[in-house]
Every structure is written in C-alpha cells, then in structure tokens.
mmCIF file of C-alpha atoms in Angstrom:
data_model
loop_
_atom_site.group_PDB
_atom_site.id
_atom_site.type_symbol
_atom_site.label_atom_id
_atom_site.label_comp_id
_atom_site.label_asym_id
_atom_site.label_seq_id
_atom_site.Cartn_x
_atom_site.Cartn_y
_atom_site.Cartn_z
ATOM 1 C CA ALA P 669 86.896 98.260 110.634
ATOM 2 C CA GLN P 670 89.033 96.480 108.080
ATOM 3 C CA SER P 671 92.662 97.537 107.996
ATOM 4 C CA VAL P 672 96.210 96.490 107.289
ATOM 5 C CA ALA P 673 99.368 97.670 108.968
ATOM 6 C CA GLN P 674 102.885 97.739 107.634
ATOM 7 C CA PRO P 675 105.058 98.335 110.670
ATOM 8 C CA GLU P 676 108.259 99.159 108.794
ATOM 9 C CA ASP P 677 108.669 102.330 106.766
ATOM 10 C CA GLN P 678 111.800 100.951 105.183
ATOM 11 C CA VAL P 679 113.555 97.623 104.876
ATOM 12 C CA ASN P 680 117.194 97.408 103.899
ATOM 13 C CA VAL P 681 118.730 94.196 102.616
ATOM 14 C CA ALA P 682 121.840 93.188 100.727
ATOM 15 C CA GLU P 683 121.501 91.708 97.276
ATOM 16 C CA GLY P 684 121.327 87.941 97.422
ATOM 17 C CA ASN P 685 119.960 87.866 100.957
ATOM 18 C CA PRO P 686 116.393 86.871 101.762
ATOM 19 C CA LEU P 687 113.918 89.663 102.312
ATOM 20 C CA THR P 688 110.730 89.988 104.327
ATOM 21 C CA VAL P 689 108.262 92.856 104.209
ATOM 22 C CA LYS P 690 105.748 92.651 107.022
ATOM 23 C CA CYS P 691 102.003 93.110 106.943
ATOM 24 C CA THR P 692 99.350 92.444 109.561
ATOM 25 C CA TYR P 693 95.643 92.687 109.030
ATOM 26 C CA SER P 694 92.466 93.270 110.946
ATOM 27 C CA VAL P 695 89.231 92.097 109.340
ATOM 28 C CA SER P 696 85.953 90.585 110.297
ATOM 29 C CA GLY P 697 85.534 87.320 108.463
ATOM 30 C CA ASN P 698 87.931 85.753 106.011
ATOM 31 C CA PRO P 699 90.516 88.118 104.602
ATOM 32 C CA TYR P 700 91.244 88.770 100.948
ATOM 33 C CA LEU P 701 94.841 90.003 100.968
ATOM 34 C CA PHE P 702 97.017 91.492 98.272
ATOM 35 C CA TRP P 703 100.523 92.776 97.674
ATOM 36 C CA TYR P 704 101.291 95.472 95.143
ATOM 37 C CA VAL P 705 104.612 97.017 94.148
ATOM 38 C CA GLN P 706 105.208 100.563 92.982
ATOM 39 C CA TYR P 707 108.375 101.510 91.152
ATOM 40 C CA PRO P 708 109.360 105.198 91.043
ATOM 41 C CA ASN P 709 106.900 107.323 89.075
ATOM 42 C CA ARG P 710 104.911 104.262 88.093
ATOM 43 C CA GLY P 711 101.553 102.737 88.868
ATOM 44 C CA LEU P 712 100.750 99.888 91.191
ATOM 45 C CA GLN P 713 101.611 96.445 89.929
ATOM 46 C CA PHE P 714 99.884 93.376 91.307
ATOM 47 C CA LEU P 715 102.265 90.850 92.856
ATOM 48 C CA LEU P 716 100.107 88.226 94.513
ATOM 49 C CA LYS P 717 96.960 87.564 96.505
ATOM 50 C CA TYR P 718 95.528 85.267 99.116
ATOM 51 C CA ILE P 719 91.876 84.338 98.935
ATOM 52 C CA THR P 720 91.739 80.823 100.300
ATOM 53 C CA GLY P 721 93.681 77.581 100.175
ATOM 54 C CA ASP P 722 97.405 77.114 100.609
ATOM 55 C CA ASN P 723 98.914 79.500 103.124
ATOM 56 C CA LEU P 724 101.989 80.028 100.979
ATOM 57 C CA VAL P 725 101.132 82.053 97.921
ATOM 58 C CA LYS P 726 103.526 82.442 95.024
ATOM 59 C CA GLY P 727 103.488 85.517 92.853
ATOM 60 C CA SER P 728 105.369 87.508 90.259
ATOM 61 C CA TYR P 729 109.128 88.131 90.133
ATOM 62 C CA GLY P 730 109.912 85.314 92.575
ATOM 63 C CA PHE P 731 107.942 86.814 95.443
ATOM 64 C CA GLU P 732 105.810 84.784 97.791
ATOM 65 C CA ALA P 733 103.727 85.545 100.841
ATOM 66 C CA GLU P 734 102.743 83.509 103.833
ATOM 67 C CA PHE P 735 99.272 83.810 105.277
ATOM 68 C CA ASN P 736 99.198 83.198 109.024
ATOM 69 C CA LYS P 737 95.732 83.264 110.497
ATOM 70 C CA SER P 738 96.781 82.937 114.134
ATOM 71 C CA GLN P 739 99.151 85.891 113.836
ATOM 72 C CA THR P 740 96.889 87.780 111.400
ATOM 73 C CA SER P 741 99.873 88.345 109.159
ATOM 74 C CA PHE P 742 100.615 88.222 105.464
ATOM 75 C CA HIS P 743 104.334 88.843 105.124
ATOM 76 C CA LEU P 744 105.929 89.205 101.705
ATOM 77 C CA LYS P 745 109.101 87.237 101.131
ATOM 78 C CA LYS P 746 111.738 86.511 98.563
ATOM 79 C CA PRO P 747 114.591 84.030 99.021
ATOM 80 C CA SER P 748 117.210 86.132 97.232
ATOM 81 C CA ALA P 749 116.816 89.885 96.789
ATOM 82 C CA LEU P 750 117.806 91.769 93.657
ATOM 83 C CA VAL P 751 118.777 95.419 93.397
ATOM 84 C CA SER P 752 115.903 95.776 90.937
ATOM 85 C CA ASP P 753 113.463 94.778 93.706
ATOM 86 C CA SER P 754 114.023 98.189 95.293
ATOM 87 C CA ALA P 755 110.589 99.808 95.287
ATOM 88 C CA LEU P 756 107.621 100.728 97.457
ATOM 89 C CA TYR P 757 105.506 97.761 98.535
ATOM 90 C CA PHE P 758 101.887 97.958 99.600
ATOM 91 C CA CYS P 759 99.837 95.400 101.419
ATOM 92 C CA ALA P 760 96.075 95.669 100.921
ATOM 93 C CA VAL P 761 92.908 94.010 102.116
ATOM 94 C CA ARG P 762 89.679 93.889 100.247
ATOM 95 C CA ASP P 763 86.691 95.414 101.979
ATOM 96 C CA ILE P 764 84.111 92.644 101.784
ATOM 97 C CA ARG P 765 81.433 94.063 104.021
ATOM 98 C CA ALA P 766 77.954 93.534 102.714
ATOM 99 C CA ASP P 767 77.471 97.176 101.763
ATOM 100 C CA SER P 768 80.927 97.695 100.300
ATOM 101 C CA SER P 769 82.056 97.842 96.710
ATOM 102 C CA TYR P 770 85.021 95.523 97.313
ATOM 103 C CA LYS P 771 87.432 98.428 97.381
ATOM 104 C CA LEU P 772 90.997 97.875 98.511
ATOM 105 C CA ILE P 773 92.253 99.241 101.813
ATOM 106 C CA PHE P 774 95.983 99.839 101.675
ATOM 107 C CA GLY P 775 98.710 99.853 104.249
ATOM 108 C CA SER P 776 101.053 102.790 104.530
ATOM 109 C CA GLY P 777 103.681 101.159 102.363
ATOM 110 C CA THR P 778 107.189 99.872 102.974
ATOM 111 C CA ARG P 779 110.152 101.074 100.998
ATOM 112 C CA LEU P 780 112.502 98.226 100.148
ATOM 113 C CA LEU P 781 116.105 99.138 99.458
ATOM 114 C CA VAL P 782 118.350 96.398 98.169
ATOM 115 C CA ARG P 783 121.996 97.382 98.178
ATOM 116 C CA PRO P 784 124.509 95.803 95.828
ATOM 117 C CA GLU N 1337 100.340 95.691 78.598
ATOM 118 C CA PRO N 1338 98.382 97.730 81.136
ATOM 119 C CA GLU N 1339 94.863 96.709 81.978
ATOM 120 C CA VAL N 1340 93.781 100.306 81.787
ATOM 121 C CA THR N 1341 95.323 103.422 80.345
ATOM 122 C CA GLN N 1342 95.061 106.864 81.837
ATOM 123 C CA THR N 1343 95.347 110.314 80.339
ATOM 124 C CA PRO N 1344 96.971 112.669 80.805
ATOM 125 C CA SER N 1345 100.051 111.262 82.486
ATOM 126 C CA HIS N 1346 100.774 114.649 84.038
ATOM 127 C CA GLN N 1347 98.657 117.736 84.531
ATOM 128 C CA VAL N 1348 99.517 121.088 86.039
ATOM 129 C CA THR N 1349 96.641 123.405 86.854
ATOM 130 C CA GLN N 1350 95.887 126.555 88.772
ATOM 131 C CA MET N 1351 93.922 126.442 91.992
ATOM 132 C CA GLY N 1352 90.209 126.799 91.310
ATOM 133 C CA GLN N 1353 90.385 125.322 87.818
ATOM 134 C CA GLU N 1354 88.509 122.245 86.698
ATOM 135 C CA VAL N 1355 90.396 119.126 85.686
ATOM 136 C CA ILE N 1356 89.217 115.941 84.024
ATOM 137 C CA LEU N 1357 91.184 112.751 84.384
ATOM 138 C CA ARG N 1358 90.449 109.893 82.005
ATOM 139 C CA CYS N 1359 90.654 106.150 82.307
ATOM 140 C CA VAL N 1360 90.251 103.822 79.362
ATOM 141 C CA PRO N 1361 89.835 100.117 80.017
ATOM 142 C CA ILE N 1362 91.425 97.698 77.599
ATOM 143 C CA SER N 1363 88.356 95.501 77.618
ATOM 144 C CA ASN N 1364 84.853 95.719 78.986
ATOM 145 C CA HIS N 1365 84.565 95.593 82.728
ATOM 146 C CA LEU N 1366 81.815 96.522 85.102
ATOM 147 C CA TYR N 1367 83.813 97.495 88.177
ATOM 148 C CA PHE N 1368 86.030 100.577 88.266
ATOM 149 C CA TYR N 1369 87.734 102.398 91.044
ATOM 150 C CA TRP N 1370 89.572 105.671 91.558
ATOM 151 C CA TYR N 1371 92.274 105.921 94.164
ATOM 152 C CA ARG N 1372 94.542 108.780 95.161
ATOM 153 C CA GLN N 1373 98.089 108.813 96.437
ATOM 154 C CA ILE N 1374 99.538 111.991 97.851
ATOM 155 C CA LEU N 1375 103.238 111.991 97.067
ATOM 156 C CA GLY N 1376 104.927 108.927 98.533
ATOM 157 C CA GLN N 1377 102.097 108.263 100.921
ATOM 158 C CA LYS N 1378 99.283 105.816 101.389
ATOM 159 C CA VAL N 1379 96.952 104.911 98.544
ATOM 160 C CA GLU N 1380 93.428 106.067 99.414
ATOM 161 C CA PHE N 1381 90.133 104.982 97.963
ATOM 162 C CA LEU N 1382 88.037 107.707 96.342
ATOM 163 C CA VAL N 1383 85.096 106.151 94.559
ATOM 164 C CA SER N 1384 83.868 102.953 92.970
ATOM 165 C CA PHE N 1385 81.707 102.644 89.921
ATOM 166 C CA TYR N 1386 79.670 99.602 89.041
ATOM 167 C CA ASN N 1387 77.502 99.159 86.006
ATOM 168 C CA ASN N 1388 77.670 102.878 85.215
ATOM 169 C CA GLU N 1389 76.694 104.041 88.670
ATOM 170 C CA ILE N 1390 78.599 105.122 91.766
ATOM 171 C CA SER N 1391 78.482 102.236 94.217
ATOM 172 C CA GLU N 1392 80.568 103.686 97.027
ATOM 173 C CA LYS N 1393 82.447 106.874 97.760
ATOM 174 C CA SER N 1394 84.845 107.902 100.476
ATOM 175 C CA GLU N 1395 84.842 110.985 102.680
ATOM 176 C CA ILE N 1396 87.425 112.500 100.352
ATOM 177 C CA PHE N 1397 84.984 112.335 97.451
ATOM 178 C CA ASP N 1398 83.073 115.515 98.239
ATOM 179 C CA ASP N 1399 80.928 117.701 96.026
ATOM 180 C CA GLN N 1400 83.987 118.900 94.127
ATOM 181 C CA PHE N 1401 84.426 115.452 92.649
ATOM 182 C CA SER N 1402 82.308 113.664 90.099
ATOM 183 C CA VAL N 1403 82.725 110.532 88.033
ATOM 184 C CA GLU N 1404 81.020 109.302 84.940
ATOM 185 C CA ARG N 1405 81.304 107.075 81.939
ATOM 186 C CA PRO N 1406 80.053 109.391 79.219
ATOM 187 C CA ASP N 1407 80.452 107.181 76.172
ATOM 188 C CA GLY N 1408 80.316 103.718 77.697
ATOM 189 C CA SER N 1409 84.059 103.195 77.502
ATOM 190 C CA ASN N 1410 86.053 106.142 78.838
ATOM 191 C CA PHE N 1411 85.710 106.626 82.547
ATOM 192 C CA THR N 1412 86.352 110.125 83.897
ATOM 193 C CA LEU N 1413 87.075 111.735 87.239
ATOM 194 C CA LYS N 1414 86.324 115.440 87.376
ATOM 195 C CA ILE N 1415 87.493 117.861 90.009
ATOM 196 C CA ARG N 1416 85.409 121.022 89.634
ATOM 197 C CA SER N 1417 87.499 123.546 91.541
ATOM 198 C CA THR N 1418 90.907 122.236 92.406
ATOM 199 C CA LYS N 1419 92.613 122.933 95.701
ATOM 200 C CA LEU N 1420 96.294 122.759 96.541
ATOM 201 C CA GLU N 1421 95.678 119.615 98.548
ATOM 202 C CA ASP N 1422 94.299 117.854 95.480
ATOM 203 C CA SER N 1423 97.868 117.528 94.224
ATOM 204 C CA ALA N 1424 98.418 113.803 94.071
ATOM 205 C CA MET N 1425 98.731 110.787 91.867
ATOM 206 C CA TYR N 1426 95.336 109.538 90.744
ATOM 207 C CA PHE N 1427 94.950 105.893 89.827
ATOM 208 C CA CYS N 1428 92.155 104.190 88.009
ATOM 209 C CA ALA N 1429 91.686 100.476 88.577
ATOM 210 C CA ARG N 1430 89.435 97.914 87.036
ATOM 211 C CA GLY N 1431 88.030 95.091 89.085
ATOM 212 C CA GLY N 1432 87.382 91.490 88.324
ATOM 213 C CA GLY N 1433 84.214 90.241 86.768
ATOM 214 C CA SER N 1434 82.534 89.432 90.050
ATOM 215 C CA GLY N 1435 83.959 92.369 91.902
ATOM 216 C CA LEU N 1436 86.053 90.046 94.001
ATOM 217 C CA GLY N 1437 88.791 89.577 91.434
ATOM 218 C CA THR N 1438 92.145 91.255 91.402
ATOM 219 C CA GLN N 1439 92.176 94.977 90.794
ATOM 220 C CA TYR N 1440 94.556 96.093 88.073
ATOM 221 C CA PHE N 1441 95.765 99.642 88.118
ATOM 222 C CA GLY N 1442 96.498 102.108 85.396
ATOM 223 C CA PRO N 1443 99.773 104.032 85.303
ATOM 224 C CA GLY N 1444 98.221 107.033 87.019
ATOM 225 C CA THR N 1445 97.868 110.750 86.409
ATOM 226 C CA ARG N 1446 100.101 113.055 88.375
ATOM 227 C CA LEU N 1447 98.145 116.204 89.199
ATOM 228 C CA LEU N 1448 99.881 119.311 90.438
ATOM 229 C CA VAL N 1449 97.752 122.226 91.628
ATOM 230 C CA LEU N 1450 99.551 125.554 91.895
#
C-alpha cells in the first residue's frame, strides 16, 4: 500500500531559525511526492512537488524539500522561519497504481508553530 | 486566484437532510477529486471523476454519496441523508491535464450536521 507518515504532530521553532518538517513514504515504484500547507479555516495550498530529477526541490514562500531515496524521506525545510509560516503542513504521495485515479494519499499533518 | 471555487463556504444542516456541495473549475479540466477533512485531522480521499464519470471511490463514499457534473461545468457532491459524522470540511480539487499533474484545491465547504 502507498502511504506517507509524518512522525511529528507539532514542530516548534523560533522565528529566524531553520525549520524541518519530516515526512517518510512507502510506495512501490517511483514516488510522486507533494507538500501542501493549510492556514486556519482555509483550503490546501500547494507548496512543492517531487516527480523526478534534482533531489532538492524548491517551492513557494522560500520552502524547499529534500528527496532521499535511501531513507525514503521527503522532509520540508526552510532556512529562516517566519511567524507567518505557522500553519498545518501535509505531506502527500500520489497513488500511481495501474488501477488508480492518481488520487493523493495524505499524511496526518504536522502543525508548525513559529514563535516570535 | 483559486483554481476552483466552492459553494457554499459553510453549511449547517439537520441530520437526515440532503446537502449538495458545488465545485466550479476556473477552466476546463478532466480530472476532479473530492476529499474530506474531519476537523483538524487527516485529509481523506472520497471520489475521483474523470471525463464525466466516477473513476475511483473510497470506502467512505457509500450509497449516501453521489457525484455528478450536471451542466458540464459545475461539479457537485451530494449527501442524501446526512449523519453527524459527515461533519467535516469538504474539498474539491482539479487535477492536471494528464492526471499526473499537481492537484489544486478549492477553499472548501465546511459542513456541520446537527
């Protein structure tokens, strides 16, 4: 079965410090991985994706993610956190089985809290 | 500018009532998805719709749910007889042209069943 895991319910970081939100995946075949962010009472906003190519993917709002095949991880990172980055972050993998509709399978989410 | 819009933004209904949630894509796409998020929890797949037909549905998507594209543009999710546990945020998403592209989500409809 295809799945992603986000081992941390919450990550706390001080503004200006680097942040990492962890995600590991389990898929058969090559993974299609995504990060989405959800601000309070809002929809899901696409941040970035990994399909193939460079292991370091750059996305919106200064975020980047590193794909690590040997560790089956796709951690989200940002060099310097902002208070406005405080939100709920979801890692997702695309279901690419032959009989699937390419739906997304989401992790449980990680709440990022950036304190001033 | 959202890729899709959803109406209503909020809906409160009584248990056993029917609700219709609407999704309107900004431009023509073939792939659509409905997902559900119970308050603050995981986002769960409900159903996918390709070329005006259901292509996949989850275990959650039982006989109480239906989806259609009645006029070729609006895309609706109907819950025939709502239950308390249907209270959730419902998101519509449109997929990329090949189905493998990025999925872009609408702002969601918050449904509260009393």
